[in-house]
CSV table of N, CA and C in Angstrom, one decimal:
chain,number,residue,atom,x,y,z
A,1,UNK,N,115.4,-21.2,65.6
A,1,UNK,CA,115.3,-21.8,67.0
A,1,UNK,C,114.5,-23.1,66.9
A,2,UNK,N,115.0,-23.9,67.9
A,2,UNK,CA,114.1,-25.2,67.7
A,2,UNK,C,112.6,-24.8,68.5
A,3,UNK,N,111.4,-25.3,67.8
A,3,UNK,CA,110.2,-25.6,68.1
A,3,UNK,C,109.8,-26.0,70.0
A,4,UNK,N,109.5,-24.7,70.9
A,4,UNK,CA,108.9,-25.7,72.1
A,4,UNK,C,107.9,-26.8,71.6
A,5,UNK,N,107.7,-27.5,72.8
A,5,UNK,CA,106.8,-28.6,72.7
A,5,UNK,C,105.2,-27.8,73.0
A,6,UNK,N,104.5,-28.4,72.5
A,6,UNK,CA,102.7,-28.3,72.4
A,6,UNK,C,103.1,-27.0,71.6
A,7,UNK,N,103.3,-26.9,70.6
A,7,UNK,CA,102.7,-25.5,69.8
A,7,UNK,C,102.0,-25.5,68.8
A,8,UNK,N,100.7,-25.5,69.5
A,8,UNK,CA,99.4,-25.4,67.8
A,8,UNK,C,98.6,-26.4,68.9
A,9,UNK,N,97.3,-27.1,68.2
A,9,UNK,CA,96.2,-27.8,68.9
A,9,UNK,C,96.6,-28.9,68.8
A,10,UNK,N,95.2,-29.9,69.2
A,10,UNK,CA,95.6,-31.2,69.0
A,10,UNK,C,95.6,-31.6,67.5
A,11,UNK,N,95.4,-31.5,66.4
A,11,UNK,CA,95.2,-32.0,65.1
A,11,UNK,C,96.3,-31.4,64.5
A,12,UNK,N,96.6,-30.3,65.0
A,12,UNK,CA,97.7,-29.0,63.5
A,12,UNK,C,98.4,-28.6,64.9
A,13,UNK,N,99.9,-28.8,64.5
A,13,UNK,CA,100.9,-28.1,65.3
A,13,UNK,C,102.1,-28.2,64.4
A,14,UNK,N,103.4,-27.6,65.4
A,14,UNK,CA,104.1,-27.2,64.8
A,14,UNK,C,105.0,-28.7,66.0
A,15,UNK,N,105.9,-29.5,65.0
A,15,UNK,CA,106.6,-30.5,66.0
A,15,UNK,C,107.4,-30.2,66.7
A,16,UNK,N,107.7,-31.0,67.6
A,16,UNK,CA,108.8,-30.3,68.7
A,16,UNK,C,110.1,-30.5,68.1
A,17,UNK,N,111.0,-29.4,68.5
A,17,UNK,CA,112.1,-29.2,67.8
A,17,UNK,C,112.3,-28.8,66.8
A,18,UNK,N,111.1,-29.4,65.4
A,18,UNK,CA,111.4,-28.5,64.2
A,18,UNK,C,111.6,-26.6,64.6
A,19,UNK,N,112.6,-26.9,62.9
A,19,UNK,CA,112.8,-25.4,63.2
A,19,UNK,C,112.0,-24.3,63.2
A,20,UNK,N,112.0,-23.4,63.8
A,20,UNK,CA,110.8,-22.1,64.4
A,20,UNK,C,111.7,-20.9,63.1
A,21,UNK,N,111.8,-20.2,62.1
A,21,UNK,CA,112.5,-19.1,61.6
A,21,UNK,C,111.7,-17.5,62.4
A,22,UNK,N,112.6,-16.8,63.4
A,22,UNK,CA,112.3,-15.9,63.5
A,22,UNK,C,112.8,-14.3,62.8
A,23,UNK,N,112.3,-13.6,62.5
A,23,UNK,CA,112.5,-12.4,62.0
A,23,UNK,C,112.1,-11.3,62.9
A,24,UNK,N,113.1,-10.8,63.9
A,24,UNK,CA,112.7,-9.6,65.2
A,24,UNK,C,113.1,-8.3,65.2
A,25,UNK,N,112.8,-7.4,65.1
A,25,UNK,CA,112.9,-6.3,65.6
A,25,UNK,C,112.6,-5.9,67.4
A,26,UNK,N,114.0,-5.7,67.8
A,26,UNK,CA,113.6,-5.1,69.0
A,26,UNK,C,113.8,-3.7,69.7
A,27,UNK,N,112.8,-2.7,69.8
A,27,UNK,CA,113.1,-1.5,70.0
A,27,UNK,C,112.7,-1.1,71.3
A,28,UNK,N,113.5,-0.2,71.8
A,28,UNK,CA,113.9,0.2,73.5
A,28,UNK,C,113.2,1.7,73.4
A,29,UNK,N,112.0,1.5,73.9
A,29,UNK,CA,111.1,2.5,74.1
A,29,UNK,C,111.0,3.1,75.9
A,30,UNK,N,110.2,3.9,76.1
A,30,UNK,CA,110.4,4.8,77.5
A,30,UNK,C,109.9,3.6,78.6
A,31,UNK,N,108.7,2.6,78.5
A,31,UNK,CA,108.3,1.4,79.4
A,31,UNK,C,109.4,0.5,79.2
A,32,UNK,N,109.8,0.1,78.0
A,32,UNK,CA,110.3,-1.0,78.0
A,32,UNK,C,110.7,-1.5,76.9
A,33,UNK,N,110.7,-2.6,76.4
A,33,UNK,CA,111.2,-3.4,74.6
A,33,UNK,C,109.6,-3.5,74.3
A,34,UNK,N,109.7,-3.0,72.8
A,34,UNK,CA,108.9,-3.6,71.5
A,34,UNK,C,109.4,-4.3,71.1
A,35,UNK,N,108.3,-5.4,71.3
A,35,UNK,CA,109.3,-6.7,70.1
A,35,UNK,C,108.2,-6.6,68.7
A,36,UNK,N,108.4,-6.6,67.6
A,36,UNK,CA,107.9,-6.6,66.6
A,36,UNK,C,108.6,-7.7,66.1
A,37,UNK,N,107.7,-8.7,65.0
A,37,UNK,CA,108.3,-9.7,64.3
A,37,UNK,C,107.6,-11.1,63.7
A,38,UNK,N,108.3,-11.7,62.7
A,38,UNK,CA,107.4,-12.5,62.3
A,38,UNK,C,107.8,-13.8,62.5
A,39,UNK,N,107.5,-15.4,62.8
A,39,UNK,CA,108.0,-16.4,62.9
A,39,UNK,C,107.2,-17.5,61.5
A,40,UNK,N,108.1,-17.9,60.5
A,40,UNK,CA,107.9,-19.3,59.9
A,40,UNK,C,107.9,-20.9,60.4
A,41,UNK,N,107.2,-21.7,60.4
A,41,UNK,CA,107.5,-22.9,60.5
A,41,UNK,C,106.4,-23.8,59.6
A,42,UNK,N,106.5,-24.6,60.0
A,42,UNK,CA,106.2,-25.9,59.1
A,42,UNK,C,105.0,-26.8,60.2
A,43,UNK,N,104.1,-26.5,59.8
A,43,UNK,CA,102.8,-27.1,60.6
A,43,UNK,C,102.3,-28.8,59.9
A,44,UNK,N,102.4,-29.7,60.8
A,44,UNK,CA,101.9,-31.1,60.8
A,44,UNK,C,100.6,-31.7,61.1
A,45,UNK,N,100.0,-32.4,60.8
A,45,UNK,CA,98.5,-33.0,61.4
A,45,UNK,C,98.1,-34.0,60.6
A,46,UNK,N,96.9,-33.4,60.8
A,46,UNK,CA,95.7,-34.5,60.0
A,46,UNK,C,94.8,-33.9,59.2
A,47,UNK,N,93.8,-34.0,58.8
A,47,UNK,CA,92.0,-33.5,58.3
A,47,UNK,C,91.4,-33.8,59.5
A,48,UNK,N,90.9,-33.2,59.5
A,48,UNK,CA,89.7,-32.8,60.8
A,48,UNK,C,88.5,-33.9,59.6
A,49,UNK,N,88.1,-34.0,58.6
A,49,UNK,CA,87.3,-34.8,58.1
A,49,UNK,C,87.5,-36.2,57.8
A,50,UNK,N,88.7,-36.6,57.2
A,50,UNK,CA,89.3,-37.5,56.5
A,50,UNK,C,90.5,-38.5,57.2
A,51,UNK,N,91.2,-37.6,58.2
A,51,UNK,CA,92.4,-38.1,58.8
A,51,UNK,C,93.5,-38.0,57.9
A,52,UNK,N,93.7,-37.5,56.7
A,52,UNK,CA,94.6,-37.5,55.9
A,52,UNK,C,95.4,-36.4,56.7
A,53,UNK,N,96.9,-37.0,56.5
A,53,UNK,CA,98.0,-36.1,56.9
A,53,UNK,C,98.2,-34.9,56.1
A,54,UNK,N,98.4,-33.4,56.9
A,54,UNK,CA,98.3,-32.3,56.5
A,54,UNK,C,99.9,-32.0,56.1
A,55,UNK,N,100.7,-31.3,55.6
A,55,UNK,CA,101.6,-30.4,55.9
A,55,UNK,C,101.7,-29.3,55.1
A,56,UNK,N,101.7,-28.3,56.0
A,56,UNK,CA,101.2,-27.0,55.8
A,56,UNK,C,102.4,-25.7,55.9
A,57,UNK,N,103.2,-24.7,55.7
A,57,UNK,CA,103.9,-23.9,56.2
A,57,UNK,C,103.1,-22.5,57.0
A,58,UNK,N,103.2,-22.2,57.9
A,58,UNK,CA,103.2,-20.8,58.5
A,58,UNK,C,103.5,-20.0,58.8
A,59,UNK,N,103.1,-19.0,58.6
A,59,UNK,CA,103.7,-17.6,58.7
A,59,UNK,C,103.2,-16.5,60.1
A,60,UNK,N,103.4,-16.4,60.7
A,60,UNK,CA,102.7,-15.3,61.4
A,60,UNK,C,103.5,-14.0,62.2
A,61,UNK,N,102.7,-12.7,62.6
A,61,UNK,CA,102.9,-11.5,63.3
A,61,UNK,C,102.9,-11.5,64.1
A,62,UNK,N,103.5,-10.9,65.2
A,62,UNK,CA,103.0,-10.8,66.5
A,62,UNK,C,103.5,-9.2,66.9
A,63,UNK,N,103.3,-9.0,67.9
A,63,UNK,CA,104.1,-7.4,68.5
A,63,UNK,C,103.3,-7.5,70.2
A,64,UNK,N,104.5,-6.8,71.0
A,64,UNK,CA,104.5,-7.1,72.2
A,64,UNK,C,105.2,-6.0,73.0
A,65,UNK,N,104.7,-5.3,73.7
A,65,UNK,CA,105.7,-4.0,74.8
A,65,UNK,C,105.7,-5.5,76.0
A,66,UNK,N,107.0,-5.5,76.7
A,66,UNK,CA,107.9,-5.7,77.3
A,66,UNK,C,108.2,-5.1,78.5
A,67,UNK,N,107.6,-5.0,79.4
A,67,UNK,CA,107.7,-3.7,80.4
A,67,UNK,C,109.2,-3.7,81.6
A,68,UNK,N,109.7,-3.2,81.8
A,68,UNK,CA,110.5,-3.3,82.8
A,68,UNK,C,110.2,-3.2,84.1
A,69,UNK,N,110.9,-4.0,85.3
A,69,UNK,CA,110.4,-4.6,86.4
A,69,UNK,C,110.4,-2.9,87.2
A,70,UNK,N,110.9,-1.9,87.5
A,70,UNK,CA,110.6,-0.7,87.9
A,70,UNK,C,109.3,-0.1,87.1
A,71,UNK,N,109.0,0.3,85.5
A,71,UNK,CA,108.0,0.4,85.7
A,71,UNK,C,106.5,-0.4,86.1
A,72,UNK,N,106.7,-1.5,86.1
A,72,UNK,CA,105.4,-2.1,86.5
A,72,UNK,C,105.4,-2.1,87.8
A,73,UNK,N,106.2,-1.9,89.1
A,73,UNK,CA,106.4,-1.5,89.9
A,73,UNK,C,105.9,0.1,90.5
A,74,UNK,N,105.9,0.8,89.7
A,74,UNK,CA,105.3,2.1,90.3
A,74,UNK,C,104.0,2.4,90.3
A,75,UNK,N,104.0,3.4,90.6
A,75,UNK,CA,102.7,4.0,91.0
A,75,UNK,C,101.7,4.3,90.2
A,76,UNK,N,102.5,4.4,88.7
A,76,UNK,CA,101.6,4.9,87.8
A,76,UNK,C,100.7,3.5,86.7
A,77,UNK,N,101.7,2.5,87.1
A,77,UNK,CA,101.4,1.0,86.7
A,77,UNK,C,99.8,0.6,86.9
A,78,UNK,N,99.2,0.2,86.0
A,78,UNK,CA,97.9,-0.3,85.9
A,78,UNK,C,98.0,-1.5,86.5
A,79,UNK,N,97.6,-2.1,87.3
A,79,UNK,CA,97.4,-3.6,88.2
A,79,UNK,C,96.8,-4.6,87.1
A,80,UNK,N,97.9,-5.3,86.2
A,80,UNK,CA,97.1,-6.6,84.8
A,80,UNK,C,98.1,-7.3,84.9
A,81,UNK,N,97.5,-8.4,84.8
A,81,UNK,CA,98.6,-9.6,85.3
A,81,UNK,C,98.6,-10.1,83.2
A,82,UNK,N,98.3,-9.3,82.7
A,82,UNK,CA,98.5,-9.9,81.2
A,82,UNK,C,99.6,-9.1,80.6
A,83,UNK,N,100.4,-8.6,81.2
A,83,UNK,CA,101.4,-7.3,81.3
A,83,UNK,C,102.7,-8.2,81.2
A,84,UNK,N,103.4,-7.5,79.7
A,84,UNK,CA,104.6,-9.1,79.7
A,84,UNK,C,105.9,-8.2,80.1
A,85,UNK,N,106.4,-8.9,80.9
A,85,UNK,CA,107.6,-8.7,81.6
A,85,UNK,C,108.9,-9.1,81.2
A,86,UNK,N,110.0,-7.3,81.7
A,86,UNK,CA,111.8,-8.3,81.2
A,86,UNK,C,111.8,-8.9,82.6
A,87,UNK,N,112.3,-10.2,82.1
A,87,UNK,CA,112.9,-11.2,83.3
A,87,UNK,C,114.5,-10.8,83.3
A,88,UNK,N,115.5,-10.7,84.2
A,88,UNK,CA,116.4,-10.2,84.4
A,88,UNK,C,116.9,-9.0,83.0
A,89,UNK,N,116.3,-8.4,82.5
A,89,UNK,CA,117.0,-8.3,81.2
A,89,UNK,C,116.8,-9.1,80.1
A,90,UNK,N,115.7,-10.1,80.0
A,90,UNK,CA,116.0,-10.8,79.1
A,90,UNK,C,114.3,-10.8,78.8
A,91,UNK,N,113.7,-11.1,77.5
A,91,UNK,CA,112.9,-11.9,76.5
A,91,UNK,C,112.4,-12.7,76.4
A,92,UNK,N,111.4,-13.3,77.3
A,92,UNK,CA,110.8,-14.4,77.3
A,92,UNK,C,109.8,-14.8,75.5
A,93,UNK,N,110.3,-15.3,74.8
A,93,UNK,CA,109.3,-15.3,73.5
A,93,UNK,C,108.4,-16.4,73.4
A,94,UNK,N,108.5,-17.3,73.8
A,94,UNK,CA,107.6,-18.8,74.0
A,94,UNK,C,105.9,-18.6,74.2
A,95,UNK,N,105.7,-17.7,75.0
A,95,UNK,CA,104.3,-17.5,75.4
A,95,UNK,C,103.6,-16.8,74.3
A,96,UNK,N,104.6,-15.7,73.7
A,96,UNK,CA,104.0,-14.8,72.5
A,96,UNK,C,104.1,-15.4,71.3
A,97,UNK,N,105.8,-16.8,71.1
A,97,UNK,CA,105.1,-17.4,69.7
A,97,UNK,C,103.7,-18.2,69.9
A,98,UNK,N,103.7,-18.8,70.8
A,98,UNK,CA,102.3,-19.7,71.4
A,98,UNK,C,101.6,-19.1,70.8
A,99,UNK,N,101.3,-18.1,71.3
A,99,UNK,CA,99.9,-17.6,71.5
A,99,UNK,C,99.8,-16.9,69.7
A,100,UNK,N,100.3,-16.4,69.4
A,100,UNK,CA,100.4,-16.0,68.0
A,100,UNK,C,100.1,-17.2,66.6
A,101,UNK,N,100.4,-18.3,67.3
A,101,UNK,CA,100.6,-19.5,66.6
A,101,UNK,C,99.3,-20.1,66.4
A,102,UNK,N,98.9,-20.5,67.8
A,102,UNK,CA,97.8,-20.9,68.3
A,102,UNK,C,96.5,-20.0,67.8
A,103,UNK,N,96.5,-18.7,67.7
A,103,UNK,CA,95.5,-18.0,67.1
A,103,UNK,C,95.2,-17.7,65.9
A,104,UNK,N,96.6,-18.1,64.7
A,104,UNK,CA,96.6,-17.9,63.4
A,104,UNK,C,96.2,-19.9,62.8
A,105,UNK,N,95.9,-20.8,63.3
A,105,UNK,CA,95.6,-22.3,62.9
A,105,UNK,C,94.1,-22.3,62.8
A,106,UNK,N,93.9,-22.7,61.7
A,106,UNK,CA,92.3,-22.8,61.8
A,106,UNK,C,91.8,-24.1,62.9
A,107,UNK,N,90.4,-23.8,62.9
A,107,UNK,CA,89.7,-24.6,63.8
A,107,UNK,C,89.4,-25.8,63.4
A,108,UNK,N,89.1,-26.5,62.5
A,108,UNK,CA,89.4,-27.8,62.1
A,108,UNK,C,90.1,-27.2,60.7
A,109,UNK,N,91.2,-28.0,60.3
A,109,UNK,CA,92.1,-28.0,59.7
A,109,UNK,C,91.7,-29.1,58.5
A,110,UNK,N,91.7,-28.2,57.3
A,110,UNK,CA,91.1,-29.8,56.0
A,110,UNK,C,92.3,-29.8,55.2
A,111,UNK,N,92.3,-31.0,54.8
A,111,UNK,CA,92.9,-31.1,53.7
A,111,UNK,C,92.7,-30.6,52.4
A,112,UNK,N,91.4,-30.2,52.0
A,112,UNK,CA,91.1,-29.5,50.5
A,112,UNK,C,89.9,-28.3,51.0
A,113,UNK,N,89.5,-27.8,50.5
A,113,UNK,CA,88.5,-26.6,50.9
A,113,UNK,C,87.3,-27.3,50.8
A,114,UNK,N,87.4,-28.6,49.8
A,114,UNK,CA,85.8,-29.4,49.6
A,114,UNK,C,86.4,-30.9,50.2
A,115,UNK,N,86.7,-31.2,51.3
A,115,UNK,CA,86.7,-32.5,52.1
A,115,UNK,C,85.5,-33.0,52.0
A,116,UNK,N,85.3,-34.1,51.5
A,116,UNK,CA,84.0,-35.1,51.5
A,116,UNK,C,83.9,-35.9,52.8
A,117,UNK,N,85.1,-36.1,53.4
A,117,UNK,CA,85.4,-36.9,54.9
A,117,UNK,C,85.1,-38.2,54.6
A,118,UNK,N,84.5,-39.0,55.6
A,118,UNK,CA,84.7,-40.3,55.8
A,118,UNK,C,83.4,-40.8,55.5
A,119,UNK,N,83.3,-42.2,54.5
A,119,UNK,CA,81.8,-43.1,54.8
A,119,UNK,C,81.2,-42.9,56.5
A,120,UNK,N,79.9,-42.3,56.9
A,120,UNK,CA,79.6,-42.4,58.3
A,120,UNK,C,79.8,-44.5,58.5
A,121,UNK,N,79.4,-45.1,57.8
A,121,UNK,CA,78.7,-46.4,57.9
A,121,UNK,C,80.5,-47.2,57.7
A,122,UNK,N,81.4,-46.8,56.9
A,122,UNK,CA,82.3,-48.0,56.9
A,122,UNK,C,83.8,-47.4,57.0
A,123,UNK,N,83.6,-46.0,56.6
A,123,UNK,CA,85.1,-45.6,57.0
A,123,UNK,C,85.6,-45.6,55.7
A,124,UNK,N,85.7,-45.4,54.5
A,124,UNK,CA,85.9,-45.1,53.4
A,124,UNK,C,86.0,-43.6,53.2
A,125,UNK,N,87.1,-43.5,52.7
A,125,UNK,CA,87.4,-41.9,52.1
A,125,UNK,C,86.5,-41.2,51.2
A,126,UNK,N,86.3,-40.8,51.0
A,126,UNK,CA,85.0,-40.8,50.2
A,126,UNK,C,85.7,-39.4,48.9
A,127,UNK,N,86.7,-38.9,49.0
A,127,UNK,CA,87.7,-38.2,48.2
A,127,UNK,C,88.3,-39.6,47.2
A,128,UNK,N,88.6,-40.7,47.3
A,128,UNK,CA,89.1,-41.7,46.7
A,128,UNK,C,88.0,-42.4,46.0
A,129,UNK,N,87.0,-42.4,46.9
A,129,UNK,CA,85.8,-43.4,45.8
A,129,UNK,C,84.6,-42.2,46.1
A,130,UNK,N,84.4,-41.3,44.9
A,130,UNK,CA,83.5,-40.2,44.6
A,130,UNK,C,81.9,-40.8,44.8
A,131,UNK,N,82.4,-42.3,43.9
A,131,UNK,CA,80.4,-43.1,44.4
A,131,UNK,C,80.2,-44.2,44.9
A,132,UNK,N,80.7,-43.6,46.0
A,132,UNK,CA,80.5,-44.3,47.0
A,132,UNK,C,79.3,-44.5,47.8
A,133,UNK,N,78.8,-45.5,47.7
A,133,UNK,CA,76.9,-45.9,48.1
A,133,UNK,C,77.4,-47.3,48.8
A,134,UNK,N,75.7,-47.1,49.6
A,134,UNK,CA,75.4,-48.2,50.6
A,134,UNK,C,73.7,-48.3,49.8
A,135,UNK,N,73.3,-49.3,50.5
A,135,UNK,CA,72.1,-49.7,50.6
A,135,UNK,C,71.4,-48.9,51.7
A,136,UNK,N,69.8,-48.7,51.2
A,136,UNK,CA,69.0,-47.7,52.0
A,136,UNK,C,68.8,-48.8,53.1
A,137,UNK,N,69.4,-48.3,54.5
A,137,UNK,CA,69.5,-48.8,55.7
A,137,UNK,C,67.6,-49.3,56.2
A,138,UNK,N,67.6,-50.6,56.6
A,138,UNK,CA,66.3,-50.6,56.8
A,138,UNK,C,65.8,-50.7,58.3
A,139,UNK,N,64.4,-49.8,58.5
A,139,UNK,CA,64.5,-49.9,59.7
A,139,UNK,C,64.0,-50.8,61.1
A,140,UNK,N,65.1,-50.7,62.1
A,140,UNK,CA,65.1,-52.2,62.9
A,140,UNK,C,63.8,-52.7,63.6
A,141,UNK,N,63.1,-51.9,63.2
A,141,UNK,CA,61.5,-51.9,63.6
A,141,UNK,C,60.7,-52.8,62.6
A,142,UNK,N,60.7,-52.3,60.9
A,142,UNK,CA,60.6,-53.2,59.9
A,142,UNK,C,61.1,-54.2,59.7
A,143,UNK,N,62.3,-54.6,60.2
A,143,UNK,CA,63.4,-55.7,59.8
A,143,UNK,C,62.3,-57.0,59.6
A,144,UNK,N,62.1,-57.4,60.9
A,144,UNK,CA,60.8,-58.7,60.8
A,144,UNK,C,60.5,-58.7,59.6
A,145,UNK,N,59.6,-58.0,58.8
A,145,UNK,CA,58.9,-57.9,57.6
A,145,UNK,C,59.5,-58.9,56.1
A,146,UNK,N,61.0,-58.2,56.4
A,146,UNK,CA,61.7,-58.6,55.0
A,146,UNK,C,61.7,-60.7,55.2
A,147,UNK,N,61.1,-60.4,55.9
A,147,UNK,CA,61.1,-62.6,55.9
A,147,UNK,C,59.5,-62.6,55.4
A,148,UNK,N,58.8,-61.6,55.0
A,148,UNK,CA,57.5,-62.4,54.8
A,148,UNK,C,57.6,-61.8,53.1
A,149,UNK,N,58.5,-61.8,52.4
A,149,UNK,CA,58.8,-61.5,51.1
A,149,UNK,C,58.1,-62.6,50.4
A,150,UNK,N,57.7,-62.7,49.5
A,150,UNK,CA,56.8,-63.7,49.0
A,150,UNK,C,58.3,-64.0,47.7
A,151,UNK,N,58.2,-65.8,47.4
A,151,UNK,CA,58.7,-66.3,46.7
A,151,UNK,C,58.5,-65.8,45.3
A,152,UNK,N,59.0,-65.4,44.4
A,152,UNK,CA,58.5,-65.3,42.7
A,152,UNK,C,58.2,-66.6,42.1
A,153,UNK,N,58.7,-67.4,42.3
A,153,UNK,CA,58.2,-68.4,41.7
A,153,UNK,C,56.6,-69.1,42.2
A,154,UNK,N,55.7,-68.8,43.0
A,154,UNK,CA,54.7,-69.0,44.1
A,154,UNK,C,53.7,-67.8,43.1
């Protein structure tokens, strides 16, 4: 199935349209359908340190009772609005890939396990130039000073 739109965070998602592979099992139990099953796709982004572009594959689980609109209707029905529902007979799966999706992405997303990230001072990758140095920043309070440097030749 093709990919809804916003699936995953801002940095790591899954693009819209790309293909979603699902693998379902659906079983017709006394409330309603179990959906059991797992969905593949192909996750896109950045480094959360670096900005280097990610591309990543995913795998995830999910499982879900499905209740039908008579029992959640009766008497015996617990009042939870987090209670997923057949819509005419039918499967809504979008909310459960979401949310399955959305919970298995890490929270910043790196490109290597040891991201060095970015020079704070110039923006340099610092994965490309390992020695990468500045000069000891001096401070704006001292600055005056460096003019009363005495001549070597004097």
């Amino acid at each position: 199935m093709p990919a809804p739109a916003d699936l995953g965070i801002e940095v790591l998602s899954v693009p819209e349209g790309a293909p979603v592979e699902l693998d379902l099992r659906l079983e017709a139990v006394m409330e309603g359908v179990l959906v059991t099953g797992t969905a593949s796709a192909v996750l896109e982004g950045e480094c959360a340190r670096c900005l280097e572009p990610i591309r990543d594959d995913l795998e995830v689980t999910f499982q879900e009772l499905f209740v039908y609109d008579d029992i959640r209707d009766s008497a015996e029905a617990e009042e939870d609005d987090e209670v997923s529902m057949l819509q005419d007979d039918l499967v809504d799966l979008e909310p459960l890939l979401r949310d399955a999706v959305v919970l298995a992405l890490p929270f910043q997303p790196l490109c290597q396990d040891d991201c060095p990230g970015l020079c704070p001072e110039c923006g340099v990758r610092l994965a490309d130039e390992p020695g990468h140095r500045h000069e000891a920043a001096i401070d704006p309070r001292w600055a005056a000073l460096t003019e009363l440097r005495q001549d070597p030749t004097d």
